Amino acid sequence: MSELKSWLPPGGANKFQVIKGMTDAAIADGKEVFKLSIGQPVGAALPIARAMASIATMMDLEDIHGYQDNGSAGVTAFYQAMHDASIDARVLQEFINLDEQHTGTHNPFENAIIKQGYVLDLLITVKMKNPVMPVKPCADFAQEFCQFHIEADLSKISGLEYLPLTGLKPSMPLIPQACNSANDILLVATMTNPGYPVIKTYAKPLGYKVYELPLTPENEFRFSVNDLHPSMDLVFTNYPHNPSGQTCLREFWHKICVYCQRYGIRLINDAAYATNSYADDDSCLLSEVAILYPDLEWAEKFSASKMGGNFTGWRVGAIVGSEAFVKDIATIKGNTDSGGFAPAMIGALAATRYEQEAICQYSEAFRQRQEWLCETLQSKGMKLAIKPQGTFFNIWLTPKRAFGVDIESTEQFNNLLIKEGLVGVPFDPYWRGAVVEDILQLDFMEAVVSAFDKAKVEY
């Protein structure tokens, strides 16, 4: 029998999964490893999100349990039922409050999880005659979710379209397909060098060409309008940027919007880290500017995954943009998936409604951790590629020498760090750190200092 082999070219393994495997192997060998690697917030999703998702799962409303397709019928049905029953959101928060002062309080949710079909009745028993904070209906999940991230009032802007997404990565291949109206090969400008490689990965199987926009310490990881060309069909940006943590200035967006509108180029921004921006300049999201250009074809994607606790496995997101562009995306999406899990959307929406302060606190925690790590590594001789303005990532120039040996690649440098119990991610020629774990714990800080004391980096 002949040996069956892969049909794919070598070297296609996902770098993050490879690093997870190396980390797991080191831990299995008894090594204590401190992770500055994977960008996945530590800790469960916010309590009210989990509670609302649990309630929704146990309710008998058919719309919650069916295909959501390109809509969110289950979300609308759930919040309408809560509204019609005069449920007070303040009471909901009381009953899921995990503080010690509420430990002895009877919690109707405990029964709600068991008694399917009686959830709403149980909640009604604790409703107030005149709700102080009544649960609002939700006409359109995607619109409300996108609006949470954007300062401008989108309801006053004509010509917009909204679409729920089952996470942002699965939506990546939908975008270029939605732009391929002719037999010509699509040209897509990307922020993938350095950057998250998904849109580049799909280029070969889907048959489009990628032009990687220049992103360097010299241009502060902000490409120029002069880097664009009229022959481009789609410009795919990612601000706040993974891995640099750079954000986008309002003036920059104006220049890009003017150019793309003039040459009929579609423009989309992956704003997965929209809630994790702490820039002190005039940074903003694409939506804030794009709405001022009525002839621009644009869109912006948002995700629940980074907004408070670990929502990464919930796969909840949404997109807003110009009507024709988003409808084209919806056409491809409608033919390739059947929508998301309504209880997850219900829970994520509850977080945006009732835990806005907690979401801001997560962002501030990331900022404080970034500040400590950047100051500490710089004191050990490491050179920042750029000071992060958002996300929970930071990138560094790879040293020429460390741990007493010449460094040939960022991967080599990262592997040497793993031996010292510290792991990051190589984005050659940069090394990326992440602060999703509580790196301000004493043992974590000591591990960072110890590893880089031993490294004795040189440039």
Tab-separated table of C-alpha atoms in Angstrom:
chain	number	residue	atom	x	y	z
A	1	MET	CA	0.000	0.000	0.000
A	2	SER	CA	1.376	3.404	-0.962
A	3	GLU	CA	1.840	6.077	1.687
A	4	LEU	CA	-0.896	8.723	1.703
A	5	LYS	CA	0.494	12.247	1.967
A	6	SER	CA	-0.810	15.724	2.614
A	7	TRP	CA	-1.882	17.705	-0.442
A	8	LEU	CA	-0.754	20.968	1.187
A	9	PRO	CA	2.679	22.607	0.916
A	10	PRO	CA	4.932	22.312	3.992
A	11	GLY	CA	5.034	24.951	6.706
A	12	GLY	CA	1.322	25.617	6.978
A	13	ALA	CA	0.850	24.902	10.689
A	14	ASN	CA	-0.715	27.707	12.715
A	15	LYS	CA	2.067	29.395	14.708
A	16	PHE	CA	-0.158	29.968	17.742
A	17	GLN	CA	-1.157	26.322	17.928
A	18	VAL	CA	2.496	25.298	17.540
A	19	ILE	CA	3.452	27.538	20.465
A	20	LYS	CA	0.584	26.169	22.551
A	21	GLY	CA	1.892	22.681	21.837
A	22	MET	CA	5.440	23.622	22.869
A	23	THR	CA	4.129	25.275	26.016
A	24	ASP	CA	2.004	22.256	26.924
A	25	ALA	CA	5.007	19.973	26.359
A	26	ALA	CA	7.171	22.083	28.672
A	27	ILE	CA	4.470	22.041	31.356
A	28	ALA	CA	4.085	18.263	30.974
A	29	ASP	CA	7.844	17.954	31.606
A	30	GLY	CA	7.364	19.745	34.917
A	31	LYS	CA	8.427	23.197	33.760
A	32	GLU	CA	6.539	26.193	35.147
A	33	VAL	CA	5.698	28.411	32.186
A	34	PHE	CA	4.481	32.001	32.347
A	35	LYS	CA	2.556	32.967	29.223
A	36	LEU	CA	3.079	36.213	27.352
A	37	SER	CA	1.803	34.463	24.274
A	38	ILE	CA	-1.787	33.723	23.302
A	39	GLY	CA	-4.197	36.646	23.033
A	40	GLN	CA	-7.060	35.100	24.965
A	41	PRO	CA	-8.362	36.998	28.025
A	42	VAL	CA	-8.068	34.997	31.231
A	43	GLY	CA	-11.186	34.398	33.334
A	44	ALA	CA	-14.748	33.453	32.475
A	45	ALA	CA	-17.070	35.800	30.592
A	46	LEU	CA	-18.842	38.470	32.641
A	47	PRO	CA	-21.426	36.981	35.079
A	48	ILE	CA	-24.485	38.693	33.623
A	49	ALA	CA	-23.586	37.383	30.164
A	50	ARG	CA	-23.375	33.820	31.461
A	51	ALA	CA	-26.614	34.171	33.417
A	52	MET	CA	-28.595	35.588	30.504
A	53	ALA	CA	-27.212	32.955	28.137
A	54	SER	CA	-28.224	30.247	30.625
A	55	ILE	CA	-31.742	31.624	30.979
A	56	ALA	CA	-32.126	31.885	27.227
A	57	THR	CA	-30.937	28.318	26.715
A	58	MET	CA	-33.579	26.981	29.104
A	59	MET	CA	-36.471	28.994	27.683
A	60	ASP	CA	-38.958	27.307	25.361
A	61	LEU	CA	-39.059	30.102	22.793
A	62	GLU	CA	-38.575	28.372	19.454
A	63	ASP	CA	-36.799	31.347	17.878
A	64	ILE	CA	-33.951	31.006	20.375
A	65	HIS	CA	-33.202	27.438	19.344
A	66	GLY	CA	-33.565	27.705	15.576
A	67	TYR	CA	-31.345	28.879	12.741
A	68	GLN	CA	-30.495	32.552	13.101
A	69	ASP	CA	-29.284	32.760	9.473
A	70	ASN	CA	-28.344	36.374	8.705
A	71	GLY	CA	-30.511	37.736	11.507
A	72	SER	CA	-31.075	37.403	15.235
A	73	ALA	CA	-34.689	36.313	15.733
A	74	GLY	CA	-33.783	34.495	18.944
A	75	VAL	CA	-32.246	37.610	20.482
A	76	THR	CA	-35.287	39.703	19.586
A	77	ALA	CA	-37.696	37.089	20.974
A	78	PHE	CA	-35.787	36.757	24.248
A	79	TYR	CA	-35.545	40.448	25.050
A	80	GLN	CA	-39.150	41.047	23.996
A	81	ALA	CA	-40.298	38.320	26.400
A	82	MET	CA	-38.234	39.841	29.218
A	83	HIS	CA	-39.631	43.281	28.423
A	84	ASP	CA	-43.254	42.086	28.218
A	85	ALA	CA	-42.848	40.419	31.618
A	86	SER	CA	-41.648	43.730	33.091
A	87	ILE	CA	-38.407	42.176	34.285
A	88	ASP	CA	-36.207	44.759	35.961
A	89	ALA	CA	-32.583	44.596	34.845
A	90	ARG	CA	-31.557	45.922	38.238
A	91	VAL	CA	-33.178	42.891	39.869
A	92	LEU	CA	-31.393	40.611	37.430
A	93	GLN	CA	-28.095	42.145	38.444
A	94	GLU	CA	-28.940	41.713	42.126
A	95	PHE	CA	-29.636	38.029	41.691
A	96	ILE	CA	-26.452	37.257	39.815
A	97	ASN	CA	-24.238	39.468	41.966
A	98	LEU	CA	-21.446	37.250	43.221
A	99	ASP	CA	-20.316	39.499	46.085
A	100	GLU	CA	-20.242	37.905	49.531
A	101	GLN	CA	-23.030	40.167	50.767
A	102	HIS	CA	-25.435	38.324	48.442
A	103	THR	CA	-24.274	34.814	49.238
A	104	GLY	CA	-27.360	33.942	51.271
A	105	THR	CA	-29.894	35.416	48.845
A	106	HIS	CA	-32.350	33.021	47.232
A	107	ASN	CA	-31.507	32.851	43.560
A	108	PRO	CA	-34.386	31.925	41.232
A	109	PHE	CA	-31.876	31.185	38.472
A	110	GLU	CA	-30.866	28.027	40.338
A	111	ASN	CA	-34.348	26.650	39.719
A	112	ALA	CA	-34.520	28.195	36.279
A	113	ILE	CA	-31.642	26.053	35.133
A	114	ILE	CA	-33.558	22.926	36.178
A	115	LYS	CA	-37.178	23.626	35.391
A	116	GLN	CA	-37.363	24.067	31.658
A	117	GLY	CA	-40.508	25.878	30.597
A	118	TYR	CA	-40.906	27.829	33.849
A	119	VAL	CA	-38.018	30.236	33.496
A	120	LEU	CA	-40.060	33.301	32.700
A	121	ASP	CA	-42.588	32.505	35.454
A	122	LEU	CA	-39.767	32.310	37.983
A	123	LEU	CA	-38.364	35.634	36.856
A	124	ILE	CA	-41.785	37.261	37.031
A	125	THR	CA	-41.976	36.361	40.737
A	126	VAL	CA	-39.140	38.783	41.424
A	127	LYS	CA	-40.230	41.592	39.101
A	128	MET	CA	-41.031	45.051	40.455
A	129	LYS	CA	-44.381	46.737	39.875
A	130	ASN	CA	-42.621	49.798	38.475
A	131	PRO	CA	-39.288	48.674	37.046
A	132	VAL	CA	-36.485	51.157	37.594
A	133	MET	CA	-34.435	49.646	34.763
A	134	PRO	CA	-36.800	47.648	32.555
A	135	VAL	CA	-35.214	45.191	30.148
A	136	LYS	CA	-35.370	46.843	26.738
A	137	PRO	CA	-36.517	45.018	23.615
A	138	CYS	CA	-33.885	44.424	20.940
A	139	ALA	CA	-35.030	45.067	17.394
A	140	ASP	CA	-31.692	44.227	15.781
A	141	PHE	CA	-28.797	42.562	17.601
A	142	ALA	CA	-26.149	43.537	15.037
A	143	GLN	CA	-27.139	47.206	15.047
A	144	GLU	CA	-27.180	47.480	18.842
A	145	PHE	CA	-23.915	45.553	19.199
A	146	CYS	CA	-22.122	47.741	16.647
A	147	GLN	CA	-23.552	50.917	18.169
A	148	PHE	CA	-22.038	49.971	21.547
A	149	HIS	CA	-18.560	50.378	20.048
A	150	ILE	CA	-19.186	53.631	18.165
A	151	GLU	CA	-19.674	57.156	19.522
A	152	ALA	CA	-21.632	58.509	16.544
A	153	ASP	CA	-25.386	57.838	16.557
A	154	LEU	CA	-25.728	55.339	13.719
A	155	SER	CA	-29.520	55.520	13.781
A	156	LYS	CA	-29.249	58.983	12.236
A	157	ILE	CA	-27.129	57.781	9.310
A	158	SER	CA	-28.919	56.605	6.184
A	159	GLY	CA	-27.637	53.890	3.873
A	160	LEU	CA	-26.198	51.598	6.560
A	161	GLU	CA	-26.607	47.838	6.809
A	162	TYR	CA	-25.879	45.457	9.707
A	163	LEU	CA	-25.085	41.767	9.908
A	164	PRO	CA	-24.379	39.415	12.856
A	165	LEU	CA	-21.240	37.285	12.545
A	166	THR	CA	-20.248	33.965	14.073
A	167	GLY	CA	-16.890	35.338	15.175
A	168	LEU	CA	-14.511	37.453	13.115
A	169	LYS	CA	-12.076	34.826	11.830
A	170	PRO	CA	-14.805	32.726	10.130
A	171	SER	CA	-16.012	35.897	8.413
A	172	MET	CA	-12.614	36.602	6.820
A	173	PRO	CA	-13.115	34.580	3.607
A	174	LEU	CA	-16.574	36.088	3.124
A	175	ILE	CA	-15.147	39.556	2.524
A	176	PRO	CA	-13.046	39.015	-0.616
A	177	GLN	CA	-15.696	36.696	-2.045
A	178	ALA	CA	-18.226	39.496	-1.607
A	179	CYS	CA	-15.976	41.746	-3.725
A	180	ASN	CA	-15.318	39.350	-6.594
A	181	SER	CA	-17.979	40.393	-9.112
A	182	ALA	CA	-15.887	39.875	-12.261
A	183	ASN	CA	-13.513	37.280	-13.648
A	184	ASP	CA	-10.529	39.516	-12.913
A	185	ILE	CA	-8.268	38.415	-10.052
A	186	LEU	CA	-9.051	40.425	-6.928
A	187	LEU	CA	-6.240	42.525	-5.416
A	188	VAL	CA	-6.487	42.851	-1.635
A	189	ALA	CA	-4.292	45.172	0.449
A	190	THR	CA	-3.687	43.750	3.935
A	191	MET	CA	-2.022	44.503	7.261
A	192	THR	CA	-0.495	41.047	7.614
A	193	ASN	CA	3.232	41.847	7.778
A	194	PRO	CA	3.318	41.851	10.709
A	195	GLY	CA	-0.234	40.823	11.405
A	196	TYR	CA	-2.735	38.070	11.927
A	197	PRO	CA	-2.442	35.923	8.780
A	198	VAL	CA	-6.027	34.742	8.191
A	199	ILE	CA	-6.918	36.955	5.212
A	200	LYS	CA	-3.559	36.103	3.606
A	201	THR	CA	-4.049	32.374	4.262
A	202	TYR	CA	-7.259	32.337	2.208
A	203	ALA	CA	-5.682	34.087	-0.789
A	204	LYS	CA	-4.431	31.006	-2.625
A	205	PRO	CA	-7.493	28.730	-2.228
A	206	LEU	CA	-9.884	31.584	-3.064
A	207	GLY	CA	-7.749	32.874	-5.944
A	208	TYR	CA	-7.078	36.486	-5.007
A	209	LYS	CA	-3.801	38.395	-4.728
A	210	VAL	CA	-2.489	40.012	-1.573
A	211	TYR	CA	-0.469	43.205	-1.332
A	212	GLU	CA	0.984	43.578	2.161
A	213	LEU	CA	0.930	47.214	3.202
A	214	PRO	CA	4.230	48.409	4.726
A	215	LEU	CA	4.088	48.414	8.523
A	216	THR	CA	7.323	49.319	10.265
A	217	PRO	CA	8.630	51.147	13.330
A	218	GLU	CA	9.626	53.960	10.954
A	219	ASN	CA	6.015	54.604	9.849
A	220	GLU	CA	4.704	53.729	13.326
A	221	PHE	CA	2.782	50.791	11.853
A	222	ARG	CA	0.491	53.154	9.979
A	223	PHE	CA	0.733	52.786	6.223
A	224	SER	CA	0.332	55.847	4.009
A	225	VAL	CA	-2.294	56.674	1.413
A	226	ASN	CA	0.669	56.729	-0.972
A	227	ASP	CA	0.977	52.964	-0.414
A	228	LEU	CA	-2.404	52.413	-2.057
A	229	HIS	CA	-3.014	51.978	-5.794
A	230	PRO	CA	-6.132	52.513	-7.927
A	231	SER	CA	-5.910	48.886	-9.112
A	232	MET	CA	-6.740	47.621	-5.626
A	233	ASP	CA	-10.216	46.197	-5.091
A	234	LEU	CA	-10.231	45.864	-1.298
A	235	VAL	CA	-8.237	47.445	1.521
A	236	PHE	CA	-8.409	45.264	4.649
A	237	THR	CA	-7.175	47.102	7.742
A	238	ASN	CA	-6.839	46.034	11.370
A	239	TYR	CA	-6.887	48.866	13.895
A	240	PRO	CA	-6.287	48.590	16.801
A	241	HIS	CA	-3.551	46.443	15.320
A	242	ASN	CA	-2.428	42.954	16.258
A	243	PRO	CA	0.499	42.639	17.006
A	244	SER	CA	1.750	46.243	17.322
A	245	GLY	CA	-1.063	47.648	19.474
A	246	GLN	CA	-1.171	50.700	17.195
A	247	THR	CA	-4.427	52.633	16.711
A	248	CYS	CA	-5.578	54.793	13.796
A	249	LEU	CA	-5.766	58.585	13.729
A	250	ARG	CA	-8.925	60.350	12.569
A	251	GLU	CA	-6.919	62.323	9.970
A	252	PHE	CA	-5.503	59.057	8.606
A	253	TRP	CA	-8.984	57.568	8.161
A	254	HIS	CA	-10.105	60.675	6.281
A	255	LYS	CA	-7.239	60.329	3.791
A	256	ILE	CA	-7.914	56.625	3.272
A	257	CYS	CA	-11.668	57.174	2.875
A	258	VAL	CA	-11.144	59.941	0.314
A	259	TYR	CA	-8.804	57.741	-1.712
A	260	CYS	CA	-11.001	54.633	-1.610
A	261	GLN	CA	-14.116	56.619	-2.495
A	262	ARG	CA	-12.341	58.281	-5.433
A	263	TYR	CA	-11.141	54.997	-6.947
A	264	GLY	CA	-14.076	52.766	-6.042
A	265	ILE	CA	-12.071	50.607	-3.616
A	266	ARG	CA	-13.914	48.789	-0.849
A	267	LEU	CA	-12.532	49.440	2.640
A	268	ILE	CA	-13.011	47.257	5.718
A	269	ASN	CA	-11.545	47.406	9.213
A	270	ASP	CA	-11.256	44.447	11.570
A	271	ALA	CA	-11.893	46.148	14.926
A	272	ALA	CA	-11.653	43.059	17.134
A	273	TYR	CA	-9.861	45.134	19.797
A	274	ALA	CA	-12.185	48.148	19.667
A	275	THR	CA	-12.872	48.029	23.414
A	276	ASN	CA	-9.157	47.799	24.219
A	277	SER	CA	-7.935	51.199	23.047
A	278	TYR	CA	-6.303	53.641	25.452
A	279	ALA	CA	-4.633	55.996	22.982
A	280	ASP	CA	-4.078	59.556	24.171
A	281	ASP	CA	-4.216	61.046	20.670
A	282	ASP	CA	-7.016	61.609	18.134
A	283	SER	CA	-7.460	57.900	17.399
A	284	CYS	CA	-10.847	56.552	16.405
A	285	LEU	CA	-12.555	53.703	14.588
A	286	LEU	CA	-13.260	53.659	10.851
A	287	SER	CA	-17.027	53.984	11.388
A	288	GLU	CA	-16.647	57.406	13.003
A	289	VAL	CA	-15.206	58.765	9.751
A	290	ALA	CA	-16.607	56.523	7.004
A	291	ILE	CA	-20.179	57.621	7.724
A	292	LEU	CA	-19.185	61.062	6.404
A	293	TYR	CA	-18.497	59.637	2.913
A	294	PRO	CA	-21.833	58.650	1.323
A	295	ASP	CA	-20.255	57.196	-1.838
A	296	LEU	CA	-17.669	55.106	0.011
A	297	GLU	CA	-18.059	51.316	0.099
A	298	TRP	CA	-16.945	50.420	3.621
A	299	ALA	CA	-17.527	48.087	6.569
A	300	GLU	CA	-16.250	47.524	10.096
A	301	LYS	CA	-16.329	44.330	12.152
A	302	PHE	CA	-16.676	44.052	15.939
A	303	SER	CA	-16.238	41.122	18.293
A	304	ALA	CA	-17.342	40.171	21.797
A	305	SER	CA	-14.211	38.089	22.309
A	306	LYS	CA	-12.006	40.757	23.912
A	307	MET	CA	-14.490	42.982	25.728
A	308	GLY	CA	-14.525	41.546	29.244
A	309	GLY	CA	-13.387	38.204	30.529
A	310	ASN	CA	-13.000	35.330	28.114
A	311	PHE	CA	-15.665	35.552	25.406
A	312	THR	CA	-13.356	34.045	22.781
A	313	GLY	CA	-15.226	30.745	22.568
A	314	TRP	CA	-18.629	32.428	22.266
A	315	ARG	CA	-17.995	33.365	18.619
A	316	VAL	CA	-20.141	36.513	18.658
A	317	GLY	CA	-19.624	39.498	16.396
A	318	ALA	CA	-21.312	41.919	14.027
A	319	ILE	CA	-20.565	44.161	11.084
A	320	VAL	CA	-21.796	47.588	10.020
A	321	GLY	CA	-21.165	49.392	6.765
A	322	SER	CA	-22.467	50.742	3.513
A	323	GLU	CA	-25.592	48.959	2.361
A	324	ALA	CA	-24.369	47.363	-0.876
A	325	PHE	CA	-21.097	46.077	0.611
A	326	VAL	CA	-22.675	44.506	3.702
A	327	LYS	CA	-25.507	43.015	1.648
A	328	ASP	CA	-22.918	41.384	-0.616
A	329	ILE	CA	-21.229	39.916	2.465
A	330	ALA	CA	-24.639	38.730	3.689
A	331	THR	CA	-25.260	36.993	0.362
A	332	ILE	CA	-22.050	34.956	0.688
A	333	LYS	CA	-22.652	34.328	4.375
A	334	GLY	CA	-26.254	33.236	3.801
A	335	ASN	CA	-25.032	30.589	1.388
A	336	THR	CA	-22.258	29.302	3.654
A	337	ASP	CA	-23.580	29.301	7.229
A	338	SER	CA	-26.843	29.279	9.175
A	339	GLY	CA	-26.029	31.886	11.798
A	340	GLY	CA	-24.782	31.865	15.361
A	341	PHE	CA	-25.930	30.536	18.733
A	342	ALA	CA	-28.663	32.892	19.941
A	343	PRO	CA	-28.014	32.469	23.717
A	344	ALA	CA	-24.384	33.531	23.183
A	345	MET	CA	-25.551	36.661	21.344
A	346	ILE	CA	-28.078	37.313	24.114
A	347	GLY	CA	-25.374	37.067	26.775
A	348	ALA	CA	-22.889	39.234	24.901
A	349	LEU	CA	-25.533	41.907	24.369
A	350	ALA	CA	-26.367	41.850	28.091
A	351	ALA	CA	-22.713	42.553	28.853
A	352	THR	CA	-22.751	45.647	26.621
A	353	ARG	CA	-25.972	46.845	28.250
A	354	TYR	CA	-25.300	46.253	31.932
A	355	GLU	CA	-21.542	45.848	32.401
A	356	GLN	CA	-20.047	48.795	30.528
A	357	GLU	CA	-18.023	49.817	33.580
A	358	ALA	CA	-16.560	46.318	33.900
A	359	ILE	CA	-15.599	46.331	30.202
A	360	CYS	CA	-13.762	49.635	30.745
A	361	GLN	CA	-12.028	48.162	33.799
A	362	TYR	CA	-10.663	45.300	31.713
A	363	SER	CA	-9.219	47.783	29.228
A	364	GLU	CA	-7.599	49.775	32.030
A	365	ALA	CA	-6.109	46.591	33.494
A	366	PHE	CA	-4.538	45.778	30.117
A	367	ARG	CA	-3.119	49.312	29.911
A	368	GLN	CA	-1.516	49.039	33.360
A	369	ARG	CA	0.004	45.663	32.549
A	370	GLN	CA	1.325	46.983	29.235
A	371	GLU	CA	2.945	49.891	31.024
A	372	TRP	CA	4.757	47.653	33.518
A	373	LEU	CA	5.944	45.125	30.942
A	374	CYS	CA	7.193	47.772	28.518
A	375	GLU	CA	9.112	49.629	31.230
A	376	THR	CA	10.564	46.407	32.638
A	377	LEU	CA	11.761	44.888	29.361
A	378	GLN	CA	13.212	48.205	28.233
A	379	SER	CA	15.169	48.353	31.486
A	380	LYS	CA	16.605	44.934	30.537
A	381	GLY	CA	17.819	46.192	27.173
A	382	MET	CA	14.895	45.162	24.933
A	383	LYS	CA	13.870	47.644	22.214
A	384	LEU	CA	10.183	48.368	21.646
A	385	ALA	CA	9.138	48.437	18.007
A	386	ILE	CA	6.426	50.882	19.051
A	387	LYS	CA	4.631	51.860	22.247
A	388	PRO	CA	1.229	50.097	22.222
A	389	GLN	CA	-1.843	52.347	22.138
A	390	GLY	CA	-4.387	49.535	22.408
A	391	THR	CA	-5.001	45.772	22.437
A	392	PHE	CA	-3.097	43.662	24.951
A	393	PHE	CA	-0.095	43.129	22.664
A	394	ASN	CA	3.363	44.671	22.481
A	395	ILE	CA	6.094	44.001	19.929
A	396	TRP	CA	9.832	44.196	20.214
A	397	LEU	CA	12.799	44.200	17.874
A	398	THR	CA	14.429	40.794	18.016
A	399	PRO	CA	17.862	41.051	19.652
A	400	LYS	CA	21.002	40.046	17.764
A	401	ARG	CA	22.355	38.173	20.746
A	402	ALA	CA	20.776	36.656	23.882
A	403	PHE	CA	21.541	33.939	26.424
A	404	GLY	CA	25.163	34.011	25.278
A	405	VAL	CA	24.469	33.014	21.663
A	406	ASP	CA	23.876	34.777	18.344
A	407	ILE	CA	20.189	34.995	17.474
A	408	GLU	CA	19.349	33.915	13.937
A	409	SER	CA	15.555	34.231	14.162
A	410	THR	CA	12.779	35.378	16.471
A	411	GLU	CA	11.651	31.763	16.760
A	412	GLN	CA	15.063	30.836	18.179
A	413	PHE	CA	14.828	33.692	20.689
A	414	ASN	CA	11.346	32.611	21.766
A	415	ASN	CA	12.455	28.985	22.170
A	416	LEU	CA	15.287	30.094	24.447
A	417	LEU	CA	12.799	32.057	26.556
A	418	ILE	CA	10.575	28.981	26.837
A	419	LYS	CA	13.507	27.124	28.390
A	420	GLU	CA	13.543	29.852	31.042
A	421	GLY	CA	9.800	29.467	31.681
A	422	LEU	CA	8.576	32.446	29.645
A	423	VAL	CA	6.794	32.263	26.266
A	424	GLY	CA	5.832	34.879	23.673
A	425	VAL	CA	5.059	34.735	19.942
A	426	PRO	CA	7.560	35.205	17.076
A	427	PHE	CA	6.479	37.655	14.361
A	428	ASP	CA	9.889	37.709	12.694
A	429	PRO	CA	11.631	40.187	12.841
A	430	TYR	CA	9.583	41.066	15.930
A	431	TRP	CA	8.848	39.288	19.187
A	432	ARG	CA	5.307	39.753	20.548
A	433	GLY	CA	4.245	39.769	24.158
A	434	ALA	CA	0.681	39.685	25.492
A	435	VAL	CA	-0.709	40.788	28.854
A	436	VAL	CA	-3.945	38.815	29.060
A	437	GLU	CA	-2.755	37.068	32.229
A	438	ASP	CA	-2.297	39.005	35.441
A	439	ILE	CA	1.390	39.692	34.939
A	440	LEU	CA	1.398	42.046	37.942
A	441	GLN	CA	1.285	39.059	40.296
A	442	LEU	CA	4.584	38.791	42.170
A	443	ASP	CA	5.565	35.362	40.811
A	444	PHE	CA	4.863	36.463	37.231
A	445	MET	CA	6.886	39.659	37.601
A	446	GLU	CA	9.770	37.719	39.115
A	447	ALA	CA	9.687	35.237	36.217
A	448	VAL	CA	9.842	38.051	33.636
A	449	VAL	CA	12.706	39.803	35.383
A	450	SER	CA	14.626	36.555	35.899
A	451	ALA	CA	14.308	35.431	32.261
A	452	PHE	CA	15.494	38.747	30.823
A	453	ASP	CA	18.260	39.095	33.414
A	454	LYS	CA	19.603	35.793	32.090
A	455	ALA	CA	19.010	36.801	28.459
A	456	LYS	CA	21.386	39.791	28.563
A	457	VAL	CA	20.099	40.908	25.178
A	458	GLU	CA	22.274	42.799	22.699
A	459	TYR	CA	21.405	44.635	19.478
